[in-house]
Amino acid sequence: MFRQTSRRRRRCAMSALLRGIVAYPITPFLPSGGVDEGLLGKIVDDMVTAGVHAIAPLGSTGVLPYLSDEEREHVAEVVIQRVAGRVPTLVGVSSLTTERTAHHAKHAEKLGASAVMIIPMSYWKLTEAEIFSHFDTVAKGISIPIAVYNNPATGGLDLSPDLIARLLKIPNVTMVKESTGDVNRMHRLVQLCGEDVAFYNGSNPLALAAFVAGARGWCTAAAHIIPKLNIELYDAIQRGDLAAARRSFRRQLPLLQFIVAHGLPRAISAALELQGITVGPLRAPLQALPPERIAELRRILVGLDVVS
Amino acid sequence: MFRQTSRRRRRCAMSALLRGIVAYPITPFLPSGGVDEGLLGKIVDDMVTAGVHAIAPLGSTGVLPYLSDEEREHVAEVVIQRVAGRVPTLVGVSSLTTERTAHHAKHAEKLGASAVMIIPMSYWKLTEAEIFSHFDTVAKGISIPIAVYNNPATGGLDLSPDLIARLLKIPNVTMVKESTGDVNRMHRLVQLCGEDVAFYNGSNPLALAAFVAGARGWCTAAAHIIPKLNIELYDAIQRGDLAAARRSFRRQLPLLQFIVAHGLPRAISAALELQGITVGPLRAPLQALPPERIAELRRILVGLDVVS
Amino acid sequence: MFRQTSRRRRRCAMSALLRGIVAYPITPFLPSGGVDEGLLGKIVDDMVTAGVHAIAPLGSTGVLPYLSDEEREHVAEVVIQRVAGRVPTLVGVSSLTTERTAHHAKHAEKLGASAVMIIPMSYWKLTEAEIFSHFDTVAKGISIPIAVYNNPATGGLDLSPDLIARLLKIPNVTMVKESTGDVNRMHRLVQLCGEDVAFYNGSNPLALAAFVAGARGWCTAAAHIIPKLNIELYDAIQRGDLAAARRSFRRQLPLLQFIVAHGLPRAISAALELQGITVGPLRAPLQALPPERIAELRRILVGLDVVS
Amino acid sequence: MFRQTSRRRRRCAMSALLRGIVAYPITPFLPSGGVDEGLLGKIVDDMVTAGVHAIAPLGSTGVLPYLSDEEREHVAEVVIQRVAGRVPTLVGVSSLTTERTAHHAKHAEKLGASAVMIIPMSYWKLTEAEIFSHFDTVAKGISIPIAVYNNPATGGLDLSPDLIARLLKIPNVTMVKESTGDVNRMHRLVQLCGEDVAFYNGSNPLALAAFVAGARGWCTAAAHIIPKLNIELYDAIQRGDLAAARRSFRRQLPLLQFIVAHGLPRAISAALELQGITVGPLRAPLQALPPERIAELRRILVGLDVVS
């Protein structure tokens, strides 16, 4: 009973904490293949300095599933230490198996993560009972909040709003990142869970519609390149300035469309390179964008005044 | 040259005219099977009195494809006469063949329609060249503006934003009704055609997101039941009052979801019956909603205070 | 009771009758726009002479939905008279409304059709109850057998094997033409209805797999061009000669793939023209194939020795 | 040059070798969570004794992606030793990263695998260039043949016939397992690569159609339960006895449909349990079938006379 109450308090605290621009760093690699922790630290630092509201290592952008267990733990440590409590950290801990997911969740908690994020991944399609049990088992092993991450395009499983609503009844499952790109899912979540449901948008081109639908935050890798514009959109929404929000969104949209169309790790790495930051190779089978795509990206970045 | 200029002027005039809530009346039938023109007139009258900004007979809601050519012409005449210029009329003139579409478009113009709407329909999937030629041929035969209607769920063809942008270069093709329910299509249209592109939303649950994306109007059958709420949402957006818009939208949403889930003609007929208006049979193969759905609809209408 | 028995007897008779290659003629048009009944008669005659086992006017190939009611009745009459009982006729009678479908079914019966075929068509998606009632109403008005035609790619509705099994319990609904291209549907039909279920394949590239799965016939427009090869495949299957069947099928496959990829009316018209038969214009919005496709088709026809 | 020739010779040898029923063992677990190598050995032994033509450990059935690197290597070793050259072994070596895939491929070769199978897996969707390079890199590191495995339902990537044809030009990429369940893909492969292309069917309910289309083998987990029937179907096809093949296939079909509908590891584990073999827990998040599904499976097994 007490534990429940204490959990709820923490949950409310987290809900209050996690708002605005949640920035997803890439995991940069050295030419030798290992994680480039120097560049990772600099990227995280730049994001925090630019004013983003939270840092989320080991997301899709961070190529979580392509890392070894040791690399994952190392990335989490580097990022949490670098952030040093300046903003909340939301650490990705997903694995195909429940056992590995629980392991990484506990490890993130020990490192001081503010919360963890879990995308249920498929090789075999999971039943709803299996997905529920997966979250429930992991949740029982930690005390920090969990964000459910729904992204069928990468994880291969689509969680219905009804299932998400059920998952949100597990005590420390308190947040949802919706990346289907369907604003109707968000309205449905509000209908099922109430206006206080803490949902976040993970589909970049949906940023405006999602904020209007009530999203608390926008999970984005665009904050590597245009953090000020990302924050500008959030601020306009906070002020209720629809015209300014629409103007800011339209300015960002070409970049948002590009990074989604070509894959976040590929697109963000190329954009950083265009800004003069040397990023090592992607982890194979992922490859760098071809030259014609890089030229297209350069035109977009020039239009945004972030490359001259 | 002159004709072009005059067309553009008319086009601008229409763009200015057609804004806000575009109401789509059902086509009610008599027990004997024919069109119930008395009820049709009353429905249209009620909508105009309630303050909707335009009337669009012979849409999907009006079961256009299920009517004979004679019935279609009759419905257009009844509605245009009843509206009597109080608001613009947007008349559906689609047929599978180009020849029949052109025929109905000319007839609507003769009757005094403000504009016509055309959804390219498929039995055989059409190529882009075929769709373009279909619109171009019809457009050459009339002087009033044409709205392209994109609704793959009913018409069976999905017009890409790029194709729509090409269609909008045909002189009197000046408007687009987008019913895919994907707000990204709307942003893409603005990117391709500029901020002045006259697009309208035809997906009811997308009403809020579409207005925020810049839609000029909302094409809806909900105006049979909740015209004041539909107008309230539009007005809130016009004022830039995001909080009020969201509140109004959330109130309407259960009805919008219901009418889309169960088919507009079925759902609207049932809702009118629940309000005490005797609507005749649907045209077979369409059938009335089953009792359990009607009970669900009643609960929604009670929640909206339109049924006690 | 007697009527039931008599119906069953007729049903069995029809099941015995309709086997093998069911040829679907195009509806050719005159430059003036009307039906070219002279060419239609010649096409039908050539098919029967070549040895096909049945003729099916007013199918998808015959652009049924693009014809007026009068044209439809005329085409049915021309074809039935020309066939003159040499082989069975299966006449397409589908309309969006139940009333028009029933009307055409009765008319076909009066003209002497052996059976009618009905594809439930959608503008509004139909419920299973609506589809069942549609067939049941039409069936009650005629005494000849009905074939259910399932082709979601054109009709917009997908009938599950379970629904088809229910439709086959309506006394004179005795046959199914499956055009989804999924051989598993056919196995499922056999599981649900028994080995004697009279199913026909309407997906050209599935011809071999469907016969192996137990299809009684192959509904095809390819019989305009390669009737002998179509019959050769059927005969090989009848003899149980798998190697010959596979060889014959592989020879036909490029043409089958082409006509499906580019639309039967467009592709067959072009193939007839390449064989020196003057076919008039397609009915707009359908257009003739572009030159590069015609060149591709010519290469296929040369490979089949039907064009030199 | 010499290496190339020698590779081709080996390739032909393998093509000759790998035919018929390719059996996919599950990876059974102990209650403590580790691999139950005793039961794994027994399962493999039973399959070989029953007459299957090849053994393929570490497939989807063997829950490859849910195993640690150490477990994978151990399973490969146990199976290859137990088979002891009696039939060829086809070892799954797929990982998300190219580096890990190459590592496992080399390890399998060292253990004496006859060939390896690779399914390109997605978290981020891969481009065709990335998929090609993934196979090419792995292929360069080993001398034994590689089978491309296409299964978008599990791997999340769909390889087109054109891409598969390109992959088959990499010297030791010599085989394809197609699991899309679309027989047209198989015909397309033959058109692109010639009649000698070594393709195998991985979609259980497509077994009959695939053999008729020319598949060399059937990759199946059903060989845990009904190996004699699997072989009977293959033998009937080899004899060209279409009627016997169809009869055998229809008998097996309910089980094939069930195991596909409910997931191979879940369904096969339950079927073994129903036969009195104690199988440990599935690896979470995968869970045992619920009781009503097990009852359904029992009825199917009783119908097949493998459970009384």
Coordinates of N, CA and C in Angstrom, one line a residue, chain A residues 183-184 187-188 191 212-213, chain B residues 201 203-211 218 226 229 232-233 236 242-257 304:
Chain A
V183 N -2.2 10.3 -35.5 CA -2.6 11.1 -34.4 C -3.9 10.6 -33.8
N184 N -4.6 9.8 -34.5 CA -5.8 9.2 -33.9 C -5.5 8.2 -32.7
H187 N -5.4 10.5 -29.7 CA -6.7 10.9 -29.1 C -7.3 9.7 -28.4
R188 N -7.1 8.5 -29.0 CA -7.7 7.3 -28.4 C -7.1 7.0 -27.0
Q191 N -8.7 9.3 -24.6 CA -10.1 8.7 -24.3 C -10.0 7.6 -23.3
V212 N -0.6 19.4 -30.5 CA -2.0 19.9 -30.5 C -2.9 18.8 -29.9
A213 N -2.6 17.6 -30.1 CA -3.4 16.5 -29.5 C -3.1 16.3 -28.0
Chain B
N201 N -10.5 19.1 -45.3 CA -10.4 17.8 -44.7 C -11.7 17.0 -44.7
S203 N -11.7 13.7 -43.4 CA -11.6 12.6 -42.4 C -12.0 13.1 -41.1
N204 N -13.2 12.8 -40.6 CA -13.8 13.4 -39.4 C -12.8 13.4 -38.2
P205 N -12.2 12.3 -37.8 CA -11.4 12.3 -36.6 C -10.1 13.1 -36.8
L206 N -9.9 13.6 -38.0 CA -8.7 14.4 -38.2 C -9.0 15.9 -38.2
A207 N -10.2 16.2 -37.8 CA -10.6 17.6 -37.9 C -9.7 18.6 -37.2
L208 N -9.3 18.3 -36.0 CA -8.4 19.2 -35.3 C -7.0 19.4 -36.0
A209 N -6.4 18.2 -36.2 CA -5.1 18.2 -36.8 C -5.1 18.9 -38.2
A210 N -6.2 18.7 -38.9 CA -6.2 19.3 -40.3 C -6.4 20.8 -40.2
F211 N -7.2 21.3 -39.4 CA -7.3 22.7 -39.2 C -6.0 23.3 -38.8
W218 N -13.8 21.8 -43.3 CA -14.0 20.5 -42.8 C -15.3 20.0 -43.5
I226 N -24.6 17.6 -35.0 CA -23.9 18.6 -34.1 C -23.3 19.8 -34.8
L229 N -21.4 22.4 -32.7 CA -20.1 22.0 -32.2 C -19.1 22.1 -33.3
E232 N -18.2 25.6 -33.7 CA -17.5 26.0 -32.6 C -16.0 25.7 -32.7
L233 N -15.7 24.5 -33.2 CA -14.3 24.1 -33.4 C -13.6 25.0 -34.5
A236 N -13.0 28.4 -33.0 CA -11.8 28.4 -32.1 C -10.5 28.5 -32.8
L242 N -6.2 27.6 -29.1 CA -5.9 26.1 -29.2 C -6.6 25.3 -28.1
A243 N -6.6 25.9 -26.9 CA -7.2 25.1 -25.8 C -8.7 24.9 -26.0
A244 N -9.4 25.9 -26.5 CA -10.8 25.8 -26.8 C -11.1 24.8 -27.9
A245 N -10.2 24.9 -28.9 CA -10.3 24.0 -30.1 C -10.2 22.5 -29.6
R246 N -9.2 22.3 -28.8 CA -8.9 20.9 -28.4 C -10.1 20.4 -27.5
R247 N -10.6 21.3 -26.7 CA -11.8 21.0 -25.8 C -13.0 20.6 -26.7
S248 N -13.3 21.5 -27.6 CA -14.4 21.2 -28.5 C -14.3 19.9 -29.3
F249 N -13.1 19.7 -29.8 CA -12.8 18.5 -30.6 C -13.0 17.3 -29.8
R250 N -12.5 17.3 -28.6 CA -12.6 16.1 -27.8 C -14.0 15.7 -27.4
R251 N -14.8 16.8 -27.3 CA -16.2 16.6 -27.1 C -16.9 15.9 -28.2
Q252 N -16.6 16.3 -29.4 CA -17.2 15.7 -30.6 C -16.7 14.3 -31.0
L253 N -15.4 14.1 -30.6 CA -14.7 12.9 -31.1 C -15.5 11.6 -31.1
P254 N -16.1 11.2 -30.0 CA -16.8 9.9 -30.0 C -17.8 9.8 -31.1
L255 N -18.5 10.8 -31.4 CA -19.5 10.8 -32.5 C -18.8 10.7 -33.8
L256 N -17.7 11.4 -34.0 CA -16.9 11.4 -35.3 C -16.4 10.0 -35.5
Q257 N -15.8 9.4 -34.4 CA -15.3 8.0 -34.5 C -16.4 7.0 -34.9
L304 N -23.8 14.0 -25.7 CA -23.7 15.3 -26.4 C -24.9 16.2 -26.2

